[in-house]
Amino acid sequence: MQSDTILIIGAGGQIGGELTMYLRNIFGSNNVIATDLKKTSGELSESGPFEELNVLDKNNFIEIVKKYDVTQIYNLAAMLSATGEKFPLKAWQLNMDGLFNTLEIAKDNAIKKVYWPSSIAAFGPTTEKQNTQQNTIMDPVTIYGISKLAGERLCEWYFLKHHIDVRSIRYPGLISYKTEPGGGTTDYAVDIYFKAKAEKKYTCFLEADTKLPMMYMPDAIRGTVELMETNAAKIKIRSSYNFAAMSFDPQMVAESIKKIIPEFEIDYKIDFRQQIAEGWPQSIDDTPAKNDWGWKPEFGLDKMTKDMLEHV
Ligand code: SER
């Protein structure tokens, strides 16, 4: 049987970098093609193939798919919630047209599987805040969230109409020491660890009690690949799966850090991201992911804090 060739779009991003290296370990470096707007030096371009690709450039996208006989596409190129509010048209174009190109190319070429990330941002202010269900009210009020909800519908449409094997996860805030996030509302939960280590204090842009669903990156990467490696017959949801590990607020992270760095201090200077966060769920019910493909997280807050502070 011919093995798969996997194309990663947005390999330089927060999820893309770690996912690329994880997949190269499993499938072999030459079978995982990393792409991003610009080639950078470092492990991504040195450990395997790297191509410059703007997901909006459909011709170049097709050329790369053909050049490498790509059979799986992970499209991770997106503008996140906070930056998206500043550049709404650009965010819409990148998030939607990038997905359209991916799904059209999947339809017209020998692509066996597509991965596309959704987010808790696809929910909105009137969605229930606790244990948010898989199927519930979704009324996002950020451009990013609107693009994620529309994208979920698009994924399901391509599955139903064109039998594209597309799979997706609604990520919570993701925390990693390897790649910094860019322009999200949950970015504080990464920055706080870097500042705790370097300066022993952090000024947070969300209120102390703003609770949000979160996940440590090793769980997120493993879960993503587990979903992609599950037998297609088990995948019952073709929009996007709820996906959960833990929920916390800034005060709780500060307390967790203080167990290791007792002199750590947090203060607050709230900005526009507070309003975005208030429109999102506080905790997620991910029963379908558990039942359909056996999802189980490994990291809670204190275990993540220990690992983050060891590595940042
Ligand atoms: N972490 C993302 C953000 O804050 C949510 O998907 O925008």
CSV table of C-alpha atoms in Angstrom, one decimal, residues 39-203:
chain,number,residue,atom,x,y,z
A,39,LYS,CA,10.6,29.9,4.7
A,40,THR,CA,12.3,30.2,8.1
A,41,SER,CA,15.5,28.5,9.2
A,42,GLY,CA,15.2,26.0,12.1
A,43,GLU,CA,13.9,22.5,12.6
A,44,LEU,CA,10.8,22.8,10.4
A,45,SER,CA,12.7,23.5,7.2
A,46,GLU,CA,15.8,21.4,8.2
A,47,SER,CA,14.0,18.2,9.2
A,48,GLY,CA,12.0,17.7,6.0
A,49,PRO,CA,10.5,19.3,2.9
A,50,PHE,CA,9.4,22.9,3.2
A,51,GLU,CA,7.6,25.1,0.6
A,52,GLU,CA,6.4,28.7,0.6
A,53,LEU,CA,2.7,28.7,0.2
A,54,ASN,CA,-0.1,31.3,0.7
A,55,VAL,CA,-3.3,29.3,1.1
A,56,LEU,CA,-5.1,31.9,-0.9
A,57,ASP,CA,-2.9,31.3,-3.9
A,58,LYS,CA,-4.9,28.4,-5.3
A,59,ASN,CA,-2.6,27.7,-8.3
A,60,ASN,CA,0.5,27.4,-6.2
A,61,PHE,CA,-1.5,25.3,-3.7
A,62,ILE,CA,-2.4,22.9,-6.6
A,63,GLU,CA,1.2,22.8,-7.9
A,64,ILE,CA,2.5,21.7,-4.5
A,65,VAL,CA,-0.3,19.1,-4.1
A,66,LYS,CA,0.7,17.6,-7.5
A,67,LYS,CA,4.5,17.9,-7.0
A,68,TYR,CA,4.4,15.8,-3.8
A,69,ASP,CA,1.4,13.6,-4.6
A,70,VAL,CA,-0.3,14.9,-1.4
A,71,THR,CA,-3.0,12.6,0.1
A,72,GLN,CA,-3.8,14.5,3.3
A,73,ILE,CA,-4.1,18.2,4.0
A,74,TYR,CA,-4.0,19.9,7.4
A,75,ASN,CA,-5.0,23.6,6.8
A,76,LEU,CA,-4.0,25.5,9.9
A,77,ALA,CA,-3.7,29.0,8.3
A,78,ALA,CA,-5.9,31.4,10.1
A,79,MET,CA,-6.2,34.8,11.7
A,80,LEU,CA,-7.2,34.5,15.4
A,81,SER,CA,-9.9,36.3,17.4
A,82,ALA,CA,-8.2,39.5,18.6
A,83,THR,CA,-6.3,40.3,15.4
A,84,GLY,CA,-9.4,39.4,13.4
A,85,GLU,CA,-11.4,42.2,15.1
A,86,LYS,CA,-8.8,44.6,13.9
A,87,PHE,CA,-8.6,43.3,10.3
A,88,PRO,CA,-12.1,41.8,9.7
A,89,LEU,CA,-12.0,41.6,5.9
A,90,LYS,CA,-8.6,40.1,5.9
A,91,ALA,CA,-9.6,37.6,8.6
A,92,TRP,CA,-12.7,36.6,6.7
A,93,GLN,CA,-10.8,36.2,3.4
A,94,LEU,CA,-7.9,34.1,4.9
A,95,ASN,CA,-10.1,31.9,7.1
A,96,MET,CA,-12.9,31.3,4.5
A,97,ASP,CA,-11.2,31.4,1.2
A,98,GLY,CA,-8.3,29.3,2.6
A,99,LEU,CA,-10.8,26.7,3.6
A,100,PHE,CA,-12.7,26.8,0.3
A,101,ASN,CA,-9.4,26.3,-1.6
A,102,THR,CA,-8.5,23.4,0.6
A,103,LEU,CA,-11.9,21.7,0.1
A,104,GLU,CA,-12.1,22.4,-3.6
A,105,ILE,CA,-8.6,21.0,-4.1
A,106,ALA,CA,-9.5,18.0,-2.0
A,107,LYS,CA,-12.5,17.4,-4.2
A,108,ASP,CA,-10.5,17.7,-7.5
A,109,ASN,CA,-7.4,15.7,-6.5
A,110,ALA,CA,-6.6,12.4,-4.8
A,111,ILE,CA,-6.9,13.8,-1.3
A,112,LYS,CA,-8.0,11.1,1.2
A,113,LYS,CA,-8.4,13.2,4.3
A,114,VAL,CA,-8.6,16.9,5.3
A,115,TYR,CA,-8.1,18.5,8.7
A,116,TRP,CA,-9.4,21.9,9.6
A,117,PRO,CA,-9.5,23.5,13.1
A,118,SER,CA,-12.5,25.2,14.6
A,119,SER,CA,-12.6,26.8,18.0
A,120,ILE,CA,-14.7,27.6,21.1
A,121,ALA,CA,-15.0,31.0,19.4
A,122,ALA,CA,-17.7,29.4,17.2
A,123,PHE,CA,-20.0,29.7,20.2
A,124,GLY,CA,-21.5,33.0,21.4
A,125,PRO,CA,-23.0,35.1,24.2
A,126,THR,CA,-26.3,33.1,24.4
A,127,THR,CA,-24.7,29.7,24.2
A,128,GLU,CA,-24.9,28.0,27.7
A,129,LYS,CA,-21.6,28.8,29.5
A,130,GLN,CA,-21.2,25.6,31.5
A,131,ASN,CA,-20.7,22.2,29.9
A,132,THR,CA,-21.5,23.6,26.5
A,133,GLN,CA,-23.0,20.8,24.4
A,134,GLN,CA,-21.9,19.6,21.0
A,135,ASN,CA,-25.2,20.7,19.4
A,136,THR,CA,-26.4,24.0,20.9
A,137,ILE,CA,-27.0,27.6,20.2
A,138,MET,CA,-24.1,29.1,18.2
A,139,ASP,CA,-24.2,32.9,17.8
A,140,PRO,CA,-20.6,34.0,17.5
A,141,VAL,CA,-20.0,37.8,17.6
A,142,THR,CA,-16.4,38.0,16.4
A,143,ILE,CA,-15.3,37.8,12.8
A,144,TYR,CA,-13.1,34.9,13.8
A,145,GLY,CA,-15.9,33.0,15.4
A,146,ILE,CA,-18.3,33.7,12.5
A,147,SER,CA,-15.7,32.3,10.1
A,148,LYS,CA,-15.3,29.2,12.3
A,149,LEU,CA,-19.0,28.6,12.4
A,150,ALA,CA,-19.4,29.1,8.7
A,151,GLY,CA,-16.3,26.9,8.1
A,152,GLU,CA,-17.9,24.1,10.1
A,153,ARG,CA,-21.0,24.2,8.0
A,154,LEU,CA,-18.8,24.2,4.9
A,155,CYS,CA,-16.9,21.1,6.1
A,156,GLU,CA,-20.1,19.2,6.6
A,157,TRP,CA,-21.4,20.3,3.2
A,158,TYR,CA,-18.3,19.0,1.4
A,159,PHE,CA,-18.6,15.8,3.3
A,160,LEU,CA,-22.3,15.3,2.5
A,161,LYS,CA,-22.2,16.5,-1.1
A,162,HIS,CA,-18.7,15.5,-2.2
A,163,HIS,CA,-17.8,12.8,0.3
A,164,ILE,CA,-14.7,14.6,1.4
A,165,ASP,CA,-13.3,12.9,4.5
A,166,VAL,CA,-13.0,16.1,6.4
A,167,ARG,CA,-12.4,16.1,10.2
A,168,SER,CA,-12.3,19.0,12.7
A,169,ILE,CA,-12.0,19.9,16.3
A,170,ARG,CA,-13.2,23.0,18.2
A,171,TYR,CA,-10.0,23.8,20.1
A,172,PRO,CA,-10.1,25.6,23.5
A,173,GLY,CA,-7.2,28.0,24.3
A,174,LEU,CA,-4.0,26.2,23.6
A,175,ILE,CA,-0.9,26.5,25.8
A,176,SER,CA,2.6,25.7,24.6
A,177,TYR,CA,6.2,26.7,25.4
A,178,LYS,CA,7.4,26.0,21.9
A,179,THR,CA,5.5,28.3,19.6
A,180,GLU,CA,4.0,31.5,20.9
A,181,PRO,CA,0.4,32.2,19.9
A,182,GLY,CA,-0.4,35.2,17.8
A,183,GLY,CA,-3.4,37.5,18.2
A,184,GLY,CA,-5.7,35.3,20.3
A,185,THR,CA,-7.9,36.1,23.3
A,186,THR,CA,-6.4,33.1,25.3
A,187,ASP,CA,-2.8,34.2,24.7
A,188,TYR,CA,-2.5,35.4,28.3
A,189,ALA,CA,-2.4,31.7,29.4
A,190,VAL,CA,0.9,31.3,27.5
A,191,ASP,CA,2.4,34.7,28.2
A,192,ILE,CA,1.9,34.4,31.9
A,193,TYR,CA,4.3,31.5,32.1
A,194,PHE,CA,7.1,33.2,30.2
A,195,LYS,CA,6.7,36.4,32.4
A,196,ALA,CA,6.5,34.3,35.6
A,197,LYS,CA,9.8,32.7,34.8
A,198,ALA,CA,11.6,35.9,33.5
A,199,GLU,CA,10.1,38.7,35.7
A,200,LYS,CA,8.1,36.9,38.5
A,201,LYS,CA,5.1,39.1,37.6
A,202,TYR,CA,2.5,39.5,34.9
A,203,THR,CA,-0.1,42.1,33.9
